[in-house]
PDB file of C-alpha atoms and ligand atoms in Angstrom:
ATOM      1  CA  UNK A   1      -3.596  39.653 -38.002  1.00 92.00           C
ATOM      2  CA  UNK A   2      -3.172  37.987 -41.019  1.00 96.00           C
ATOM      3  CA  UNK A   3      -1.422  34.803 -42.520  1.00 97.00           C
ATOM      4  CA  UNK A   4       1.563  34.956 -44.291  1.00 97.00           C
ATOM      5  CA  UNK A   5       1.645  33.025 -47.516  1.00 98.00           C
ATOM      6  CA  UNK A   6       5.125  33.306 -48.885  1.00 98.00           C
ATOM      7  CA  UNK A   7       8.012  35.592 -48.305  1.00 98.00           C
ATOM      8  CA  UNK A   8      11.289  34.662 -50.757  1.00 97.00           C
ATOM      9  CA  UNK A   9      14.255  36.753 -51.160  1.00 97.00           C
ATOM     10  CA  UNK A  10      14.515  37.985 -54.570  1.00 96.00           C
ATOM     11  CA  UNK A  11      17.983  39.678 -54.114  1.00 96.00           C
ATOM     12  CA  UNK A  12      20.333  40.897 -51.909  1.00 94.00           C
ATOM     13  CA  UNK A  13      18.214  42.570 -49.008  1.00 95.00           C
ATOM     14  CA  UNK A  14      15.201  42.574 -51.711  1.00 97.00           C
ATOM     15  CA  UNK A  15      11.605  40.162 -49.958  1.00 98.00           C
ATOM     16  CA  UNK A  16       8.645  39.863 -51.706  1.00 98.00           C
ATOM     17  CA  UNK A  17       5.754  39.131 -49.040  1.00 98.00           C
ATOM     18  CA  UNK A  18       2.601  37.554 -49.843  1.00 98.00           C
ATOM     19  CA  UNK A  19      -0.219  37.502 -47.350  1.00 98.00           C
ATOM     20  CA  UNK A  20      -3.917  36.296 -47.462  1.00 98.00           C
ATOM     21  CA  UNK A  21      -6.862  38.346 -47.119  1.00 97.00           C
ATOM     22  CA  UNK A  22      -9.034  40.726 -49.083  1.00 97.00           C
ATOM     23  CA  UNK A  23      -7.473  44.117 -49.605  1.00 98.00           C
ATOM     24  CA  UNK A  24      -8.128  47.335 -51.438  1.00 97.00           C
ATOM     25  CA  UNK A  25      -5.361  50.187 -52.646  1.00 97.00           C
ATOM     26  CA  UNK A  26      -5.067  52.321 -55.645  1.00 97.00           C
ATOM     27  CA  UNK A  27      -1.990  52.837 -57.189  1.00 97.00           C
ATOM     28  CA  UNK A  28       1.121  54.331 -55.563  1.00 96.00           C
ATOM     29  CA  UNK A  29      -0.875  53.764 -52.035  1.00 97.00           C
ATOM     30  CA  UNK A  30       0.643  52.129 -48.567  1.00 96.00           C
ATOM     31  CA  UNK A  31       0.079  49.789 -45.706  1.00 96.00           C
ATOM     32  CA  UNK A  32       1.596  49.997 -42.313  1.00 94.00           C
ATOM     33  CA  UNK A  33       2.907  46.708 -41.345  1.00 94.00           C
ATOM     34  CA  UNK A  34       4.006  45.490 -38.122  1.00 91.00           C
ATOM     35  CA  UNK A  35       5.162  42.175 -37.076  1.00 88.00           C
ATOM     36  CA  UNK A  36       6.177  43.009 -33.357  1.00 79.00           C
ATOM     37  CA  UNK A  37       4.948  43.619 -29.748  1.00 75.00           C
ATOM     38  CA  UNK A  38       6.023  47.261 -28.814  1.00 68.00           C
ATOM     39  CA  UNK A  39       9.443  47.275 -30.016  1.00 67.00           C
ATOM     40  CA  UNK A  40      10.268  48.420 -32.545  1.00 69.00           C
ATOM     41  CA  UNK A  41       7.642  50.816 -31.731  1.00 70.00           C
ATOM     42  CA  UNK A  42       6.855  52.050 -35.715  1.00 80.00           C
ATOM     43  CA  UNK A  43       4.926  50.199 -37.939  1.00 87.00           C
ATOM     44  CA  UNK A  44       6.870  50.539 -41.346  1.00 91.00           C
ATOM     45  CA  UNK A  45       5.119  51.913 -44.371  1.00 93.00           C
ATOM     46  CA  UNK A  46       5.141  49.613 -47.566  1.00 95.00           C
ATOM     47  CA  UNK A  47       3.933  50.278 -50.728  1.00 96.00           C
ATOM     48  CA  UNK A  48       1.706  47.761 -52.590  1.00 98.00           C
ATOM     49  CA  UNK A  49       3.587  45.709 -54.818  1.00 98.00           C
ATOM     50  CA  UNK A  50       0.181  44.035 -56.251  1.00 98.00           C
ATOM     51  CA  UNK A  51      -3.295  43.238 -55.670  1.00 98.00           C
ATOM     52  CA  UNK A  52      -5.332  40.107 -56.146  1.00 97.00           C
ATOM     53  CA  UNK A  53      -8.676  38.682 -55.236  1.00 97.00           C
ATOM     54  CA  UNK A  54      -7.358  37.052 -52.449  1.00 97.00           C
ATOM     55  CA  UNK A  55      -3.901  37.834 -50.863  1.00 98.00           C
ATOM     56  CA  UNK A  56      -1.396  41.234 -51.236  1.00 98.00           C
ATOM     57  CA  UNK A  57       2.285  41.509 -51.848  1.00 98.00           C
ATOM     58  CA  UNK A  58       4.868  43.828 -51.245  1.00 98.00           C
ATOM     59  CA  UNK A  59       8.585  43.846 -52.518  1.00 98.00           C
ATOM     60  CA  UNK A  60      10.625  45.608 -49.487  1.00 97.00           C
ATOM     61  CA  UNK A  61      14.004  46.284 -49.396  1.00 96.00           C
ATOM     62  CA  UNK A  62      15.401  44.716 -45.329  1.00 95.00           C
ATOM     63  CA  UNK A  63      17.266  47.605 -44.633  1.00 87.00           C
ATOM     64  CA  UNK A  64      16.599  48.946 -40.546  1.00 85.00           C
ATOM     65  CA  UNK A  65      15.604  46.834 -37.458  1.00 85.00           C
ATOM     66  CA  UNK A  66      11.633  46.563 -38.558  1.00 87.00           C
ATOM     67  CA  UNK A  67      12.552  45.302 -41.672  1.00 91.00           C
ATOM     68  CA  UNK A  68      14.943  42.968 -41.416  1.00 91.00           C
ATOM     69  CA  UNK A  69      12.467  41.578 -38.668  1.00 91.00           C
ATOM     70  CA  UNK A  70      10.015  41.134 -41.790  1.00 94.00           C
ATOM     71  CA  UNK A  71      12.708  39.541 -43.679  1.00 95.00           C
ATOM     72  CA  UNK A  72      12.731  36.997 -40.914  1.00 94.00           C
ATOM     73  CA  UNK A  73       8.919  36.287 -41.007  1.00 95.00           C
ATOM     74  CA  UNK A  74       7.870  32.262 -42.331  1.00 96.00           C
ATOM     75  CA  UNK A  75       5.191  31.406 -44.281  1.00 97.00           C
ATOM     76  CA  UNK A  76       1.934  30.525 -41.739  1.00 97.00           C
ATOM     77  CA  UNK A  77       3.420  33.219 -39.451  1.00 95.00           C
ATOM     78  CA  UNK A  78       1.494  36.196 -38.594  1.00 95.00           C
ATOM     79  CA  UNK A  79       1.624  40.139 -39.919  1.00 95.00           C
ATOM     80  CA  UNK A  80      -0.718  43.179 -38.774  1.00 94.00           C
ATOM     81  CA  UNK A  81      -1.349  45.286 -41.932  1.00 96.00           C
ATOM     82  CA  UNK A  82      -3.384  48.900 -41.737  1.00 94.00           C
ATOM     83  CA  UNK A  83      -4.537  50.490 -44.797  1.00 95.00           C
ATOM     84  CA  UNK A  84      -4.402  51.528 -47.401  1.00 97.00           C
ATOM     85  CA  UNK A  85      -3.247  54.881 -46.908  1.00 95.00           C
ATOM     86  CA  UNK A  86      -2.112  58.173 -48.762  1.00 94.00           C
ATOM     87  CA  UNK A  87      -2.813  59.614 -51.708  1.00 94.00           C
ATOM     88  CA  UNK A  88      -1.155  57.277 -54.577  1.00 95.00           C
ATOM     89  CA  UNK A  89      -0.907  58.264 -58.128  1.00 97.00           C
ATOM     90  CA  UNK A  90      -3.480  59.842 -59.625  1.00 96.00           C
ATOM     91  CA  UNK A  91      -6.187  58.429 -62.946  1.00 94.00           C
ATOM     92  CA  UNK A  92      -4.549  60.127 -66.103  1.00 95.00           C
ATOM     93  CA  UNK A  93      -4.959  60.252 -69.713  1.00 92.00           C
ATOM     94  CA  UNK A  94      -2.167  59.789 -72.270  1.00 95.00           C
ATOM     95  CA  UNK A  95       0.867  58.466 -72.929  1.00 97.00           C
ATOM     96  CA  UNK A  96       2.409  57.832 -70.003  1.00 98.00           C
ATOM     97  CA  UNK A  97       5.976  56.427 -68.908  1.00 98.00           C
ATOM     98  CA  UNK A  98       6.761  54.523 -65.216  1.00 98.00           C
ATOM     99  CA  UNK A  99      10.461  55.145 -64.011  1.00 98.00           C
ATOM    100  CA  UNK A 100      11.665  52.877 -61.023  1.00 98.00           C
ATOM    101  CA  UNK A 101      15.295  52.907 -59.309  1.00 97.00           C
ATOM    102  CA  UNK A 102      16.061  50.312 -56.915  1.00 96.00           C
ATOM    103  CA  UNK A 103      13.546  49.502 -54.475  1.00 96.00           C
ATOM    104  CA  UNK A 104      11.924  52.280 -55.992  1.00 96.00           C
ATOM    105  CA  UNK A 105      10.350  49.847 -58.555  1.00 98.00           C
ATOM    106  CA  UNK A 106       8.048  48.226 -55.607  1.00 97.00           C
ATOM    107  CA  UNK A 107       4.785  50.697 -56.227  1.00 97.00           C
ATOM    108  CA  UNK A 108       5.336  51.200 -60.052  1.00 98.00           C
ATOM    109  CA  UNK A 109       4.316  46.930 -60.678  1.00 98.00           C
ATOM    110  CA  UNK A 110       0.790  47.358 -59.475  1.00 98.00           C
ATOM    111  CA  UNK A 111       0.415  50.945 -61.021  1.00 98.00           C
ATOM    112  CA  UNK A 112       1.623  49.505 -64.430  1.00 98.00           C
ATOM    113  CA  UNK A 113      -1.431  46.907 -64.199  1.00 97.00           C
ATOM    114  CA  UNK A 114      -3.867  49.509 -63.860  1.00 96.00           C
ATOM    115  CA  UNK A 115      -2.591  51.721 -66.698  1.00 96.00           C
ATOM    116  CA  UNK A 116      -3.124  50.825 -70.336  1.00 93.00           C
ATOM    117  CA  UNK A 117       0.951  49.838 -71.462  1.00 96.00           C
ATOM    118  CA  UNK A 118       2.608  52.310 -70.036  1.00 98.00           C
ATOM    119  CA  UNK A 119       6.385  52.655 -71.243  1.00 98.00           C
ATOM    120  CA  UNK A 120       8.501  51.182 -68.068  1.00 98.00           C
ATOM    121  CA  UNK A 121      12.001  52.314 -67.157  1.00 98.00           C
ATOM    122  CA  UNK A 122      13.596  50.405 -64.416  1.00 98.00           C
ATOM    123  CA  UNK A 123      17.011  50.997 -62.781  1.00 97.00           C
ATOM    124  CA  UNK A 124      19.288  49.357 -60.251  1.00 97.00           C
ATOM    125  CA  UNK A 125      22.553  48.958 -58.817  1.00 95.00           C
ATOM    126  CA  UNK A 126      24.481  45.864 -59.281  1.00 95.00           C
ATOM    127  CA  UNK A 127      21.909  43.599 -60.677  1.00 96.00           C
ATOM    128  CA  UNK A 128      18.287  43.769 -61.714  1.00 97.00           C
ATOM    129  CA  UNK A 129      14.753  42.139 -60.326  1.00 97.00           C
ATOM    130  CA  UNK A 130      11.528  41.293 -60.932  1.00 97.00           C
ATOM    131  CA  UNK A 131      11.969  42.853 -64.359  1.00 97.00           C
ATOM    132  CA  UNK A 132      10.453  39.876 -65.772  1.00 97.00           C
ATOM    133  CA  UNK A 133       7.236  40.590 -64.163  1.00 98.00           C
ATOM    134  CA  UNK A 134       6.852  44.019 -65.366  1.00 98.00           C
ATOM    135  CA  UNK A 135       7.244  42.893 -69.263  1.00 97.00           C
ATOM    136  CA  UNK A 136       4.024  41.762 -70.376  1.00 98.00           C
ATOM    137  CA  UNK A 137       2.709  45.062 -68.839  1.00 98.00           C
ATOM    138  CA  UNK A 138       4.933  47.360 -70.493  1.00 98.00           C
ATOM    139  CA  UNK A 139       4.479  48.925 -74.552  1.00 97.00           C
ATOM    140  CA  UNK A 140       8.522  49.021 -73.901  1.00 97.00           C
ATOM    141  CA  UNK A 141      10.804  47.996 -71.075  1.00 98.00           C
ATOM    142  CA  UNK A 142      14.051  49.259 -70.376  1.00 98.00           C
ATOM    143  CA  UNK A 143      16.060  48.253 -67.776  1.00 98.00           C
ATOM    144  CA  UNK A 144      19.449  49.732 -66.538  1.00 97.00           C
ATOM    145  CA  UNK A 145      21.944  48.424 -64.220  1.00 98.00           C
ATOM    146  CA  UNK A 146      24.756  50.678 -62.856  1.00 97.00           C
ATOM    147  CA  UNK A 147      23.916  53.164 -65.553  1.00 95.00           C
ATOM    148  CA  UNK A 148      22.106  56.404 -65.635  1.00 95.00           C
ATOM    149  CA  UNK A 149      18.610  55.600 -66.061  1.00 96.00           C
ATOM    150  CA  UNK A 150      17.546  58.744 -66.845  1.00 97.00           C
ATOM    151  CA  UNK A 151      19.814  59.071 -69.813  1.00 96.00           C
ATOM    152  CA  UNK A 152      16.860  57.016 -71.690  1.00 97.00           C
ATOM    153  CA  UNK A 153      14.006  59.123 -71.010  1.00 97.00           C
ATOM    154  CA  UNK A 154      12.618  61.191 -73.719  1.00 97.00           C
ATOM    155  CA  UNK A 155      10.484  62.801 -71.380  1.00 96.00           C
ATOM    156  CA  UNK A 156       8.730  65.447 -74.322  1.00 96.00           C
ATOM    157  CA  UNK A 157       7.498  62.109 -75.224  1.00 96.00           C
ATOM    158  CA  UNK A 158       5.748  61.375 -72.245  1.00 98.00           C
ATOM    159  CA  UNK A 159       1.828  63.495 -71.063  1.00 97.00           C
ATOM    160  CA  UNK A 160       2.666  61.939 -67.682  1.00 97.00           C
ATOM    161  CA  UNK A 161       5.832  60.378 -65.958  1.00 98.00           C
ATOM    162  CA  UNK A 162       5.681  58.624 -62.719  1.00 98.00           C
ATOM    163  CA  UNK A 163       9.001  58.577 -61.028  1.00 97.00           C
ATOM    164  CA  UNK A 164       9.909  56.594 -57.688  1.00 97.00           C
ATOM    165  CA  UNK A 165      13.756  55.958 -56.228  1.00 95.00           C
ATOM    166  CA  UNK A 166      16.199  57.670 -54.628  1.00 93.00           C
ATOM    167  CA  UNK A 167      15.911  61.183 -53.753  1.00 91.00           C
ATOM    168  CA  UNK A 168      18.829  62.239 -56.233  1.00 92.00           C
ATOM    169  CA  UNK A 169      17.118  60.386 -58.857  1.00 94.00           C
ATOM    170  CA  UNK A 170      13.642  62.084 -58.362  1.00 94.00           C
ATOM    171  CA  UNK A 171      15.020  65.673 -57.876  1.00 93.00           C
ATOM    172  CA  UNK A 172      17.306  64.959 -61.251  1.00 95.00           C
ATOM    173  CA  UNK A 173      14.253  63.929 -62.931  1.00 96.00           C
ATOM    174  CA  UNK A 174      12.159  66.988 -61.877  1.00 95.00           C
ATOM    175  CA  UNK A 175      14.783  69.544 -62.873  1.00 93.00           C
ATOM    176  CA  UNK A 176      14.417  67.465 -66.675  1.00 95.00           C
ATOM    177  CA  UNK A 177      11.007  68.128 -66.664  1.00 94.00           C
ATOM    178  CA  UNK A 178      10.996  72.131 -65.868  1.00 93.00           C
ATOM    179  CA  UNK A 179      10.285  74.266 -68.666  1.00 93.00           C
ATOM    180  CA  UNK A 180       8.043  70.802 -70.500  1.00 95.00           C
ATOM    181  CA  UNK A 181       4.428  70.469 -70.693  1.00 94.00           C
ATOM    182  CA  UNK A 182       5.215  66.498 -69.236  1.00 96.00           C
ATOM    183  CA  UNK A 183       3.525  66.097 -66.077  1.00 96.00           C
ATOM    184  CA  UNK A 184       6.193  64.667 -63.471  1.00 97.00           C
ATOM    185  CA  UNK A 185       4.875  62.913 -60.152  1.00 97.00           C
ATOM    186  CA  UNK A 186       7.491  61.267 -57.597  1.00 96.00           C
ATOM    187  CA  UNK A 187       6.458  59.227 -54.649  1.00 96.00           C
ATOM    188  CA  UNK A 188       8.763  60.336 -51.617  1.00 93.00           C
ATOM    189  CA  UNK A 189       9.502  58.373 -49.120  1.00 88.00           C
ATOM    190  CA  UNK A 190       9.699  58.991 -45.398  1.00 84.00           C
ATOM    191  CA  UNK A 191       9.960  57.925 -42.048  1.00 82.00           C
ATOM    192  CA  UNK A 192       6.328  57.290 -40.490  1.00 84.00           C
ATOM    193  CA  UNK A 193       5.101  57.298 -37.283  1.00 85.00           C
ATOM    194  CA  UNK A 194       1.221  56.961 -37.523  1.00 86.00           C
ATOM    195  CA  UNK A 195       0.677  57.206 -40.678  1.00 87.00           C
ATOM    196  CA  UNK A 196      -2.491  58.667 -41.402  1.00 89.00           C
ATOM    197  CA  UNK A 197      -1.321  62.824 -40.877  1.00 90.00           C
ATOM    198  CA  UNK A 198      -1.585  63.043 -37.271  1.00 89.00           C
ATOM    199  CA  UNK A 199       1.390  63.238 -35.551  1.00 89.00           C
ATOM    200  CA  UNK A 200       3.658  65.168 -38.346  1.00 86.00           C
ATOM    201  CA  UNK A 201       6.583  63.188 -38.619  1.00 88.00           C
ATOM    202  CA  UNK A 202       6.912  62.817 -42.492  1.00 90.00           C
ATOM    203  CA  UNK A 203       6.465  66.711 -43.297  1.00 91.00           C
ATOM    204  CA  UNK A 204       7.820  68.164 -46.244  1.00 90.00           C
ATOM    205  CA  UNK A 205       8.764  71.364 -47.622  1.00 89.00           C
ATOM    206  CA  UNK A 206       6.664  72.064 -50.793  1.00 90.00           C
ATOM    207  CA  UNK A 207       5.590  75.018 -52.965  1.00 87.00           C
ATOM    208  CA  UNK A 208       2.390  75.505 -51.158  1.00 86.00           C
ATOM    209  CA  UNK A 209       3.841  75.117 -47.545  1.00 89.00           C
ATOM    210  CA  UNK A 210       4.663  71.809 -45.343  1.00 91.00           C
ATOM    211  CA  UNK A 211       2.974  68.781 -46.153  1.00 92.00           C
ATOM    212  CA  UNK A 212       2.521  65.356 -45.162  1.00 92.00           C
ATOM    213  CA  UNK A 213       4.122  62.312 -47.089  1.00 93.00           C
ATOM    214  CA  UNK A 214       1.748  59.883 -45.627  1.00 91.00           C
ATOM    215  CA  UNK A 215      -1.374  61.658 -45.851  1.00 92.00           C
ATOM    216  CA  UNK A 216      -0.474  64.650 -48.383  1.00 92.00           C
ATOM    217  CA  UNK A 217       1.341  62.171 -50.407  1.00 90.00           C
ATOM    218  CA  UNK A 218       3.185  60.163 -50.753  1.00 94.00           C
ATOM    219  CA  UNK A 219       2.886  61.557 -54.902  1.00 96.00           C
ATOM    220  CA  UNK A 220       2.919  64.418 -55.153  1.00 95.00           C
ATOM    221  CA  UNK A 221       3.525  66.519 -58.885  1.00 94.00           C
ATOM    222  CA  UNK A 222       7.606  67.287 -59.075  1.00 93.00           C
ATOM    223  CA  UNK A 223       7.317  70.905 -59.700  1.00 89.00           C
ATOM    224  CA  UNK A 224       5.367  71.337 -56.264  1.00 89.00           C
ATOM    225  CA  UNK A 225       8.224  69.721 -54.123  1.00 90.00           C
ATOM    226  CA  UNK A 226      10.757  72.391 -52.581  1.00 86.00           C
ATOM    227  CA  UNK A 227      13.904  70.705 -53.829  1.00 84.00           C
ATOM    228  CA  UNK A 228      16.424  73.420 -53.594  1.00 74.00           C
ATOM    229  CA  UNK A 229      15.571  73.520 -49.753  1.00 67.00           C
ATOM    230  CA  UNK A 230      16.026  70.389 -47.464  1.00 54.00           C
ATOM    231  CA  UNK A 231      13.179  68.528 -48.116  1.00 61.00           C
ATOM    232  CA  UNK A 232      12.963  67.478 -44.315  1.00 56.00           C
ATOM    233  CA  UNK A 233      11.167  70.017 -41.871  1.00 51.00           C
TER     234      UNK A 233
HETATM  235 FE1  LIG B   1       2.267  60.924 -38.808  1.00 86.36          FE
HETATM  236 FE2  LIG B   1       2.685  61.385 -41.440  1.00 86.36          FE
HETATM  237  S1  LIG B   1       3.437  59.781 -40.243  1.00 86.36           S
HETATM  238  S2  LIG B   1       1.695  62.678 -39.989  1.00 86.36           S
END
């Protein structure tokens, strides 16, 4: 178990959790977390929101049961974290451009810290967050807010674009993309039951058969990604 150090609400059903200890993650990774006996029985997958020396964070959004039981969590209480896990974003060369919708934004801080200035495109509904902290890691920062975030994204400018938010958002993205030399990767997102590809519960459909969002994924390149079919199998 380990020690929460700080858990504020940042918006409306928006946390940011710190908690001490020495962790490791790459970009775009996960941690199961789990704050509870046996019920709820699923730990809930989190992206990293950032790294350092000595504690991790995550931005979540307290949407279901497990969640909103994190939003309840006090600084000094207790949290069991497993991880990291999945196959984050990968190393790339070139110019390359983050896009973020919503909660979607939560893997895309850390990833910007390991990249050199990427461009950074963040989107939300009714008002904005932790924009602030992506700006001194960003060549140029745009933010939306009830707008079409898209709309701004030259992708032919872009070698690599790393899209996470809603599913409409991702898929709109991808079909942008077809036909360009830009390599597109989205981060899906999907109910998990243990998390590390055993039990099968977070398959999707993709070019090259069913694969796993926890372990598979959760990137995965956009042209790869069934998304004419229903993405759930
Ligand atoms: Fe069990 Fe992905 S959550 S295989």
């Amino acid at each position: 178990m380990h020690k929460i150090l700080s858990n504020n609400q940042i918006a409306q059903d928006v946390y940011l959790m710190t908690v001490e200890g020495t962790f490791e993650g790459r970009m775009g990774q996960f941690y199961m977390l789990r704050a509870w006996g046996h019920y709820p029985v699923l730990s809930r997958p989190i992206s990293i929101y950032n790294l350092e020396p000595d504690s991790i964070q995550f931005l979540y959004k307290a949407g279901g049961e497990g969640t909103a039981r994190f939003a309840s969590l006090r600084p000094g209480d207790s949290i069991q974290l497993e991880g990291p896990f999945g196959n984050g974003f990968p190393e790339v060369d070139g110019k390359t451009a983050l896009v973020g919708g919503g909660i979607g934004i939560a893997p895309l801080f850390y990833t910007a810290r390991q990249l050199d200035k990427p461009d950074i495109y963040l989107g939300f509904r009714g008002a904005s967050y932790m924009t602030e902290a992506f700006a001194p890691y960003a060549s140029e920062l745009v933010v939306r807010v009830d707008a079409n975030l898209l709309l701004d994204v030259d992708m032919q400018k872009y070698d690599n674009i790393f899209v996470c938010g809603p599913l409409g958002m991702m898929e709109a993205a991808a079909r942008m993309a077809e036909g360009l030399e830009t390599k597109l990767y989205v981060s899906l997102e999907k109910r998990m039951a243990c998390g590390i590809g055993a039990c099968y519960g977070c398959s999707v459909r993709t070019a090259s058969g069913n694969r796993k969002v926890c372990s598979d994924g959760p990137v995965f390149q956009a042209q790869e990604v069934a998304w004419h079919e229903k993405l759930s199998v």
